[in-house]
mmCIF file of N, CA and C in Angstrom:
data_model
loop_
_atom_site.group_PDB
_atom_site.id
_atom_site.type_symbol
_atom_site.label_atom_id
_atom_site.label_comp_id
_atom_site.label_asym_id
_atom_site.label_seq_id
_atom_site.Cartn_x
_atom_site.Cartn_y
_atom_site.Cartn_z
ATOM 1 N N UNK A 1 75.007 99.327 165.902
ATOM 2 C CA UNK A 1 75.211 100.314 166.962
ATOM 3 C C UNK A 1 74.844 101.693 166.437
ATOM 4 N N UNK A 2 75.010 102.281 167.674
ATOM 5 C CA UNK A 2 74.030 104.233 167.216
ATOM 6 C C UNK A 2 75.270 105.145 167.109
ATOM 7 N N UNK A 3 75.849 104.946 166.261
ATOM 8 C CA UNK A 3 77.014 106.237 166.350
ATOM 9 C C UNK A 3 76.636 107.561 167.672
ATOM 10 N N UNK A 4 77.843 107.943 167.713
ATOM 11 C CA UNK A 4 77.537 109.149 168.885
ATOM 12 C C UNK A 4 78.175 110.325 167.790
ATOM 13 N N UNK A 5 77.365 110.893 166.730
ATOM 14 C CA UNK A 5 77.801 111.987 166.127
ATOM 15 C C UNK A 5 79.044 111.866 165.136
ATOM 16 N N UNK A 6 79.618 110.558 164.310
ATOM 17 C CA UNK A 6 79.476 110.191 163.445
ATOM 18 C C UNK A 6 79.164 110.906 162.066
ATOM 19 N N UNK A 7 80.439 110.817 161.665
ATOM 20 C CA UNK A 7 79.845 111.736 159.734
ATOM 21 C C UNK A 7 81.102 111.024 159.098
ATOM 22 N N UNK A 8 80.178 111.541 157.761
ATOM 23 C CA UNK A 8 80.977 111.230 156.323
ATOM 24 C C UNK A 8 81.023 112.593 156.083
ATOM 25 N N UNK A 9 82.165 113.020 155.820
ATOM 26 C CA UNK A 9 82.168 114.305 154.491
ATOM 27 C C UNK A 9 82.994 114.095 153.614
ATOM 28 N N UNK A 10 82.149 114.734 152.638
ATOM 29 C CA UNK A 10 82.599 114.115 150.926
ATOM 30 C C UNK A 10 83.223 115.798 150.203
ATOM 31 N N UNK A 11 84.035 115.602 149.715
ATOM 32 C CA UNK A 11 84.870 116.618 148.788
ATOM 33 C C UNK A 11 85.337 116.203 147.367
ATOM 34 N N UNK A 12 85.676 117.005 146.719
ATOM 35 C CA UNK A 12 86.130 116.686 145.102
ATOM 36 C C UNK A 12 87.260 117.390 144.992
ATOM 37 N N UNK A 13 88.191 117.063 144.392
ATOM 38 C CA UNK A 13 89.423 117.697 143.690
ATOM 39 C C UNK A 13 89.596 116.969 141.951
ATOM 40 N N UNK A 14 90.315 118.357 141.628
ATOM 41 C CA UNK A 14 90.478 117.806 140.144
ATOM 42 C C UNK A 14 92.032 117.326 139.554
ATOM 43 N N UNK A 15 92.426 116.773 140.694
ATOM 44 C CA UNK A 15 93.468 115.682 140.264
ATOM 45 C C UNK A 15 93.824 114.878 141.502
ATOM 46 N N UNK A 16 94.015 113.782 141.078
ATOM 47 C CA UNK A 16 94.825 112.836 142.402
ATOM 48 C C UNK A 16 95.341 112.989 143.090
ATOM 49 N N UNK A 17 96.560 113.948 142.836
ATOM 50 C CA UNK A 17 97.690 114.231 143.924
ATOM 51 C C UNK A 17 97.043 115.013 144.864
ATOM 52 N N UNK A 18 96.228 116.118 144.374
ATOM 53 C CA UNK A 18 96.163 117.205 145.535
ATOM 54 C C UNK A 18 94.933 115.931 146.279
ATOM 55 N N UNK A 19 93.671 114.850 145.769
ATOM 56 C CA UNK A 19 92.849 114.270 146.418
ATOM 57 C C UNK A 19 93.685 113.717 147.645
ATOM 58 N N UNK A 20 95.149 113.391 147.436
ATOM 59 C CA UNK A 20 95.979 112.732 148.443
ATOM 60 C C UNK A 20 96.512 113.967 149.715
ATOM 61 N N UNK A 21 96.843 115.094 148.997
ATOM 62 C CA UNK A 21 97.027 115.679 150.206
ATOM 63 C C UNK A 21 95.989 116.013 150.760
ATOM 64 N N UNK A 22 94.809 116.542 150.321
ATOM 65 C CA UNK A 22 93.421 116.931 151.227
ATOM 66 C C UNK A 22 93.244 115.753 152.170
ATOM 67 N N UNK A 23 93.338 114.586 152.126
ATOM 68 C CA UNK A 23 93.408 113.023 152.579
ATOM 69 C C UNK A 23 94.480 113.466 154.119
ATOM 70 N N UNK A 24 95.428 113.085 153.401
ATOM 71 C CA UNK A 24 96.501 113.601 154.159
ATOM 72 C C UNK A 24 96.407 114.467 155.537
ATOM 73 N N UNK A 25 96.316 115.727 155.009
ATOM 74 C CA UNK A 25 96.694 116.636 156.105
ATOM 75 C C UNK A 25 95.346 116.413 156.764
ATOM 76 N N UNK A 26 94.344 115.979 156.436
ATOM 77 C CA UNK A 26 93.280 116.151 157.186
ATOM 78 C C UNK A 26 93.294 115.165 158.232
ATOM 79 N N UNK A 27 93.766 113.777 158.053
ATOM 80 C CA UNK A 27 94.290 112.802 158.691
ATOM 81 C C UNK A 27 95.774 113.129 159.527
ATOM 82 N N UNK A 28 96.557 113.716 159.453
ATOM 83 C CA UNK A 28 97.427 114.227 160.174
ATOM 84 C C UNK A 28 97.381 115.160 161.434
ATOM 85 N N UNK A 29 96.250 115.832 160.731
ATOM 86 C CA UNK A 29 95.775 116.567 161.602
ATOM 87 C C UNK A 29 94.567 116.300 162.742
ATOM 88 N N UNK A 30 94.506 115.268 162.700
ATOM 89 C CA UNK A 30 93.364 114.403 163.592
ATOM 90 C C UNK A 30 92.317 115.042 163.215
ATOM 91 N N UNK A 31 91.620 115.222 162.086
ATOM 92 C CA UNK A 31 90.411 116.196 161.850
ATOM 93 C C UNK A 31 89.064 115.215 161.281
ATOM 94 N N UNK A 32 90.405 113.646 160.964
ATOM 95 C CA UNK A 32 89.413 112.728 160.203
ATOM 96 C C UNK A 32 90.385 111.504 160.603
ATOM 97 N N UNK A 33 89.542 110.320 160.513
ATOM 98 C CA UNK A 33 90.330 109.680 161.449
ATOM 99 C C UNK A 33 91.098 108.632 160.004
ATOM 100 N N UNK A 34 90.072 108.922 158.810
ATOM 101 C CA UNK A 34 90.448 107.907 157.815
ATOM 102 C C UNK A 34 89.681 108.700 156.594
ATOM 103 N N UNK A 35 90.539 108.323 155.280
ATOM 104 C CA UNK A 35 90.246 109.101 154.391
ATOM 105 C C UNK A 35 90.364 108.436 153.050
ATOM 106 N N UNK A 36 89.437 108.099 152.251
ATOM 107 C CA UNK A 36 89.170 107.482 151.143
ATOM 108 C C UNK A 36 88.853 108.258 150.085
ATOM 109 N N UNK A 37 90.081 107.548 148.866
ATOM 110 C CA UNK A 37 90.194 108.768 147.758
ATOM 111 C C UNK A 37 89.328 107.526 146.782
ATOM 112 N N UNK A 38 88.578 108.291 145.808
ATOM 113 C CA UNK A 38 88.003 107.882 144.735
ATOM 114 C C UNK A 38 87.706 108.081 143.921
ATOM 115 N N UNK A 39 88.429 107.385 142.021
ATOM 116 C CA UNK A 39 88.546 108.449 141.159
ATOM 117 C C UNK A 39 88.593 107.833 140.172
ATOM 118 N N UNK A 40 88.999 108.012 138.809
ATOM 119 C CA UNK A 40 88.303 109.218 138.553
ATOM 120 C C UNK A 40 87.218 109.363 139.035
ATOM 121 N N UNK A 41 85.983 110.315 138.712
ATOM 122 C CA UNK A 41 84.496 109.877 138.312
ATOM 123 C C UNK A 41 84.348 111.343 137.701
ATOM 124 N N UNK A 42 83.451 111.375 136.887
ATOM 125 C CA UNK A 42 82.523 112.649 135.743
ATOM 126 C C UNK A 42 81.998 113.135 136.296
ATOM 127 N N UNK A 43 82.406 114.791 136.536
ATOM 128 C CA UNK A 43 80.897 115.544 137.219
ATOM 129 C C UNK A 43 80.639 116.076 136.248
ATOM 130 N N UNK A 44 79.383 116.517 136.040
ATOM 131 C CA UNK A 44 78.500 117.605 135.563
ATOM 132 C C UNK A 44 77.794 118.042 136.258
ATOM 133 N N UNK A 45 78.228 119.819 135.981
ATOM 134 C CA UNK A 45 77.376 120.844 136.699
ATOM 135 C C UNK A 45 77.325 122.219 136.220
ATOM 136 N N UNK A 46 76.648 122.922 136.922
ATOM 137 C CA UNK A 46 76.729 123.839 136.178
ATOM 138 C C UNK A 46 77.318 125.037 136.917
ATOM 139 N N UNK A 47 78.087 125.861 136.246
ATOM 140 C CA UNK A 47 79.375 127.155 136.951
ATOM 141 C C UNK A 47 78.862 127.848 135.989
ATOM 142 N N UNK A 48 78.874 129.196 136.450
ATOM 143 C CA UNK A 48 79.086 130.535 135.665
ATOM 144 C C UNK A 48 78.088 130.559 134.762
ATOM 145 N N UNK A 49 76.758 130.155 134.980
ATOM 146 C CA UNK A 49 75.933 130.015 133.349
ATOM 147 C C UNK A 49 75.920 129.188 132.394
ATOM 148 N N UNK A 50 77.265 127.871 132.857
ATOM 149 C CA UNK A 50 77.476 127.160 131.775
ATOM 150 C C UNK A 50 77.318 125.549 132.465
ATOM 151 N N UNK A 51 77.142 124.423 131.160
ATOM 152 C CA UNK A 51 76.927 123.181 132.023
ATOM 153 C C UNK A 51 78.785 122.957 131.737
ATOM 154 N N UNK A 52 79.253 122.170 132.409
ATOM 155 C CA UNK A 52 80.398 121.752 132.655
ATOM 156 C C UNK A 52 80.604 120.569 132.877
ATOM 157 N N UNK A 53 82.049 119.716 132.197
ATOM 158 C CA UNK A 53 81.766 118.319 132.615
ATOM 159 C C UNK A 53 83.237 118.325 132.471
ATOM 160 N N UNK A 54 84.061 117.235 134.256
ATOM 161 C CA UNK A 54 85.298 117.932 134.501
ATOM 162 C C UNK A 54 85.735 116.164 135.421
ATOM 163 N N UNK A 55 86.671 116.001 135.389
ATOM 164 C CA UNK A 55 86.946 114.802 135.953
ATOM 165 C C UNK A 55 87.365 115.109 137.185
ATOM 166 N N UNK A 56 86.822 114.649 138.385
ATOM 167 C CA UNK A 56 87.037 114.451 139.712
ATOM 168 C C UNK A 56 87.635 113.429 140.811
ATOM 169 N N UNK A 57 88.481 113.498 141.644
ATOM 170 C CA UNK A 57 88.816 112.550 142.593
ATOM 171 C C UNK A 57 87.609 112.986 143.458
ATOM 172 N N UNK A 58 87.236 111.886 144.096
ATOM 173 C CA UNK A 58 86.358 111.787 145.432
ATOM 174 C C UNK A 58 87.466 111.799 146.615
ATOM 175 N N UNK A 59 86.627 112.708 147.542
ATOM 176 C CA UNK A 59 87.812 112.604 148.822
ATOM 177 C C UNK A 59 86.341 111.772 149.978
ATOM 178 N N UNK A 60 85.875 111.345 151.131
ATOM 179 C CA UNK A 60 85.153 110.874 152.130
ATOM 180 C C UNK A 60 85.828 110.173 153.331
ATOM 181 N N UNK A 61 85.984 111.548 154.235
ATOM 182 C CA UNK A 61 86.488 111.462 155.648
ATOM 183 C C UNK A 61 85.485 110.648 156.440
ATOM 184 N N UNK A 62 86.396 110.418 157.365
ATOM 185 C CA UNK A 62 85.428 109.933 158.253
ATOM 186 C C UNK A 62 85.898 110.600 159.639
ATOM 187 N N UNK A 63 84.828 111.663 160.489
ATOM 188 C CA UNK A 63 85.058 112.266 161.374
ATOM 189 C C UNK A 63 83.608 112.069 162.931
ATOM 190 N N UNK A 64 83.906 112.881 163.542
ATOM 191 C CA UNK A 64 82.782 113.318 164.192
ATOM 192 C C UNK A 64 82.406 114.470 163.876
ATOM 193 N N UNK A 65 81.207 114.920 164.871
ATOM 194 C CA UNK A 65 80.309 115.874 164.775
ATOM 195 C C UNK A 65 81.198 117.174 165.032
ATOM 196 N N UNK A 66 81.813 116.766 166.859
ATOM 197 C CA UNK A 66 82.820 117.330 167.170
ATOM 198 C C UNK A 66 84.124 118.675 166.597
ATOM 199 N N UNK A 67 84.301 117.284 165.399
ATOM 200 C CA UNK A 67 85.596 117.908 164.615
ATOM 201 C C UNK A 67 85.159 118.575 163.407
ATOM 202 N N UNK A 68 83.800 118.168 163.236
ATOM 203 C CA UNK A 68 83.216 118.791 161.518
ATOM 204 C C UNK A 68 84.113 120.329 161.644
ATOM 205 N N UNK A 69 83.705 121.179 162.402
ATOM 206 C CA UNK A 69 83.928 122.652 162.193
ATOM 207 C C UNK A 69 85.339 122.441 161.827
ATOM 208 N N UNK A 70 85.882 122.210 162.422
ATOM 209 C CA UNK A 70 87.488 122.377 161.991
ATOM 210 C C UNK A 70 87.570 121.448 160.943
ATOM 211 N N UNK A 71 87.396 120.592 160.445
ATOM 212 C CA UNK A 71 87.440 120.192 159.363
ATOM 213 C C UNK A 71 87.110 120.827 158.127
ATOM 214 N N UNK A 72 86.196 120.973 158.172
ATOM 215 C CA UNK A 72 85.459 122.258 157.479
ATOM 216 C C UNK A 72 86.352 123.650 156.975
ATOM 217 N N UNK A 73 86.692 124.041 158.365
ATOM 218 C CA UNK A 73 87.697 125.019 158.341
ATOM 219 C C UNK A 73 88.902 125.311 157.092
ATOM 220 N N UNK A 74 89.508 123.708 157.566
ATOM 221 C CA UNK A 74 90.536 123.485 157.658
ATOM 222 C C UNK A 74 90.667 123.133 155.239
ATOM 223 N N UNK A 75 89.741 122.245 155.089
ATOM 224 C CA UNK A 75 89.170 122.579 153.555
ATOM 225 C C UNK A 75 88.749 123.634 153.013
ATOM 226 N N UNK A 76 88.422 124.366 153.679
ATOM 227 C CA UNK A 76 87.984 125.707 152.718
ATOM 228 C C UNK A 76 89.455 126.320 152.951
ATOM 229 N N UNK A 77 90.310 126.303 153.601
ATOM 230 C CA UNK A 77 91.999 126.901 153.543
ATOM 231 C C UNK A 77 92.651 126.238 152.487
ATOM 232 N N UNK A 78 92.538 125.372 152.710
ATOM 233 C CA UNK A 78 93.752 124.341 151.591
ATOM 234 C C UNK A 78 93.103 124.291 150.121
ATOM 235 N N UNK A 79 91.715 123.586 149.978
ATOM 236 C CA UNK A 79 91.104 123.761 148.660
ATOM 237 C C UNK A 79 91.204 124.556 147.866
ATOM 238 N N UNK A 80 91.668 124.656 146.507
ATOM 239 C CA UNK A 80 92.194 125.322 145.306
ATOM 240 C C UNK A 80 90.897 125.660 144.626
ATOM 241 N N UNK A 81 89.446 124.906 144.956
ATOM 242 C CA UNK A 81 88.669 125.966 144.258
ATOM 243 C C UNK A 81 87.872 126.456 145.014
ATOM 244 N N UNK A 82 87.025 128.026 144.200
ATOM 245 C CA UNK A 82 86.621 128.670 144.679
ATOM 246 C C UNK A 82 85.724 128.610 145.604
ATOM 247 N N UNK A 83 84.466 127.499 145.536
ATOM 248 C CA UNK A 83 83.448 127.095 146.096
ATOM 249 C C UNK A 83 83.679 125.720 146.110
ATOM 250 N N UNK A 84 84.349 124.948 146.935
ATOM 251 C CA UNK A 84 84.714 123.595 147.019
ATOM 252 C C UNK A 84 83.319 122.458 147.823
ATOM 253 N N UNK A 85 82.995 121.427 147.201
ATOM 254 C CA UNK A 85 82.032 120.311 147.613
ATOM 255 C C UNK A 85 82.496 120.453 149.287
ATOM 256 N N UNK A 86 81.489 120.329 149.978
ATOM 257 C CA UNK A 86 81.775 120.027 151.645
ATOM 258 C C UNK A 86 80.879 119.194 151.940
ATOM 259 N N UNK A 87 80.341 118.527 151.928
ATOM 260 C CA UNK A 87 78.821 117.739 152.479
ATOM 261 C C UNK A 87 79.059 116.658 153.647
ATOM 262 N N UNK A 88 78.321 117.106 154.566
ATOM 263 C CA UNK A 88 78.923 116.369 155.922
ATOM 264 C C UNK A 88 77.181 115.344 155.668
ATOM 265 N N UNK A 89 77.441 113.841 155.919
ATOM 266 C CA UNK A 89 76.233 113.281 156.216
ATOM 267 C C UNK A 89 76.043 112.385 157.379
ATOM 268 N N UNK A 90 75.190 111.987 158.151
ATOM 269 C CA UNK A 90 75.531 111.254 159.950
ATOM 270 C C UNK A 90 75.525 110.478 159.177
ATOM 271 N N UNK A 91 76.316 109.095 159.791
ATOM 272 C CA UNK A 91 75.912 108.256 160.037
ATOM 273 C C UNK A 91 75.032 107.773 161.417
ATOM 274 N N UNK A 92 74.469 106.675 160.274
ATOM 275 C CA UNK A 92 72.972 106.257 161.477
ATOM 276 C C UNK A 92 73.217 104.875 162.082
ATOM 277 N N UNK A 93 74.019 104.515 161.752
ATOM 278 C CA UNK A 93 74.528 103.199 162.227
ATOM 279 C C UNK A 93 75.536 102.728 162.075
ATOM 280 N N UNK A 94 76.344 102.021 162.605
ATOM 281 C CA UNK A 94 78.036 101.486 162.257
ATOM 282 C C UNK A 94 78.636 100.074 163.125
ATOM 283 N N UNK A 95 79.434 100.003 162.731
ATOM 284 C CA UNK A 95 80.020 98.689 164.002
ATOM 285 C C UNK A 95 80.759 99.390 165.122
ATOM 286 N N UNK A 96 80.576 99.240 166.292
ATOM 287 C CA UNK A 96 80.928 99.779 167.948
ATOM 288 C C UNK A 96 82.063 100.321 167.374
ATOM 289 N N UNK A 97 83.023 99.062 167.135
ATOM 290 C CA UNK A 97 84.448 98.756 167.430
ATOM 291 C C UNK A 97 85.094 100.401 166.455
ATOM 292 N N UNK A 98 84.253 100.316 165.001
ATOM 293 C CA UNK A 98 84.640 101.510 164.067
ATOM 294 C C UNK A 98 84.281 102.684 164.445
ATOM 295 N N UNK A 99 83.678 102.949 165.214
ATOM 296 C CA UNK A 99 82.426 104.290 165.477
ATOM 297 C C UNK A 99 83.523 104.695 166.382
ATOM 298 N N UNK A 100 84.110 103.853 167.305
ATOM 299 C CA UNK A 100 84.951 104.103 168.434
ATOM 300 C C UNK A 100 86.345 104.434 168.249
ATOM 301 N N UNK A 101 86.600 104.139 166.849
ATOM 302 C CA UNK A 101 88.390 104.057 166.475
ATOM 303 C C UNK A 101 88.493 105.354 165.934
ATOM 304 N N UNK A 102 87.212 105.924 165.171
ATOM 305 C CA UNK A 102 87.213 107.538 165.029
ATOM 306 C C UNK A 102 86.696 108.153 165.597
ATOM 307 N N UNK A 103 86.379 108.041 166.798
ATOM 308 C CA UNK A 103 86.512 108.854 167.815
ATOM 309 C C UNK A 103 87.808 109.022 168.607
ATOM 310 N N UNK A 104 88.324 108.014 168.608
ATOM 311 C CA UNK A 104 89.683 108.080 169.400
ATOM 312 C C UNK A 104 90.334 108.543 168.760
ATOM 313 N N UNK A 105 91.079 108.465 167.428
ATOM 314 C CA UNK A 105 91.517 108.935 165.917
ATOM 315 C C UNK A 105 91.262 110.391 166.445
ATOM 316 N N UNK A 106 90.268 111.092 166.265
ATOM 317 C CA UNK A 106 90.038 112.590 165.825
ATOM 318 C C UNK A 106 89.764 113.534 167.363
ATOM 319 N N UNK A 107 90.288 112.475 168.157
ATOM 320 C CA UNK A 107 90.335 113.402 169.806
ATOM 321 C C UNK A 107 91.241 114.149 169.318
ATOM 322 N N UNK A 108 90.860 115.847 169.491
ATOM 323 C CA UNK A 108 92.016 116.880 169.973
ATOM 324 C C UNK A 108 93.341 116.773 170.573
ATOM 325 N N UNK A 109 94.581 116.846 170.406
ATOM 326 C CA UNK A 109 95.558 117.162 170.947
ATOM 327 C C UNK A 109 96.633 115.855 171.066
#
């Protein structure tokens, strides 16, 4: 099936607990309908002039198009660092039944 506006957005935190509340409130807040933590894993990158290598939880919502902005929003408030990962990507295909449960999930109000 063709998703109707459909995304993944992916975030990083540098410990578990807070990967659970970003999870959390974002799911509480109907902003994501489901939220998958994944961790550790090694980033390397580079900050301030320097290469860096820092252990990360994976956060990957699952929202609409709809809710991105406030989602969005709603991570750059809570996130503890300065320039926090946001990367929203469509999905291009999915099963009806799932495409439909986060949409209903992340309806407003």
């Amino acid at each position: 099936m063709t998703p109707a506006g459909a995304l993944t957005v992916q975030t990083t935190t540098d410990s578990a607990d807070k990967a659970a509340a970003l999870a959390r409130g974002a799911v509480e807040a109907r902003l994501a309908a489901c939220a998958q933590i994944a961790g550790p894993v090694t980033s390397v990158y580079r900050w301030a002039g320097n290469i860096e290598t820092a252990q990360e939880w994976q956060v990957l919502f699952k929202t609409t198009a709809a809710r991105y902005p406030d989602l969005e929003r709603h991570l750059l408030a809570v996130h503890d660092y300065e320039t926090p990962e946001i990367i929203a990507t469509e999905v291009v295909a999915g099963s009806a039944a799932y495409l439909s449960w986060i949409t209903v999930e992340t309806a407003a109000g």
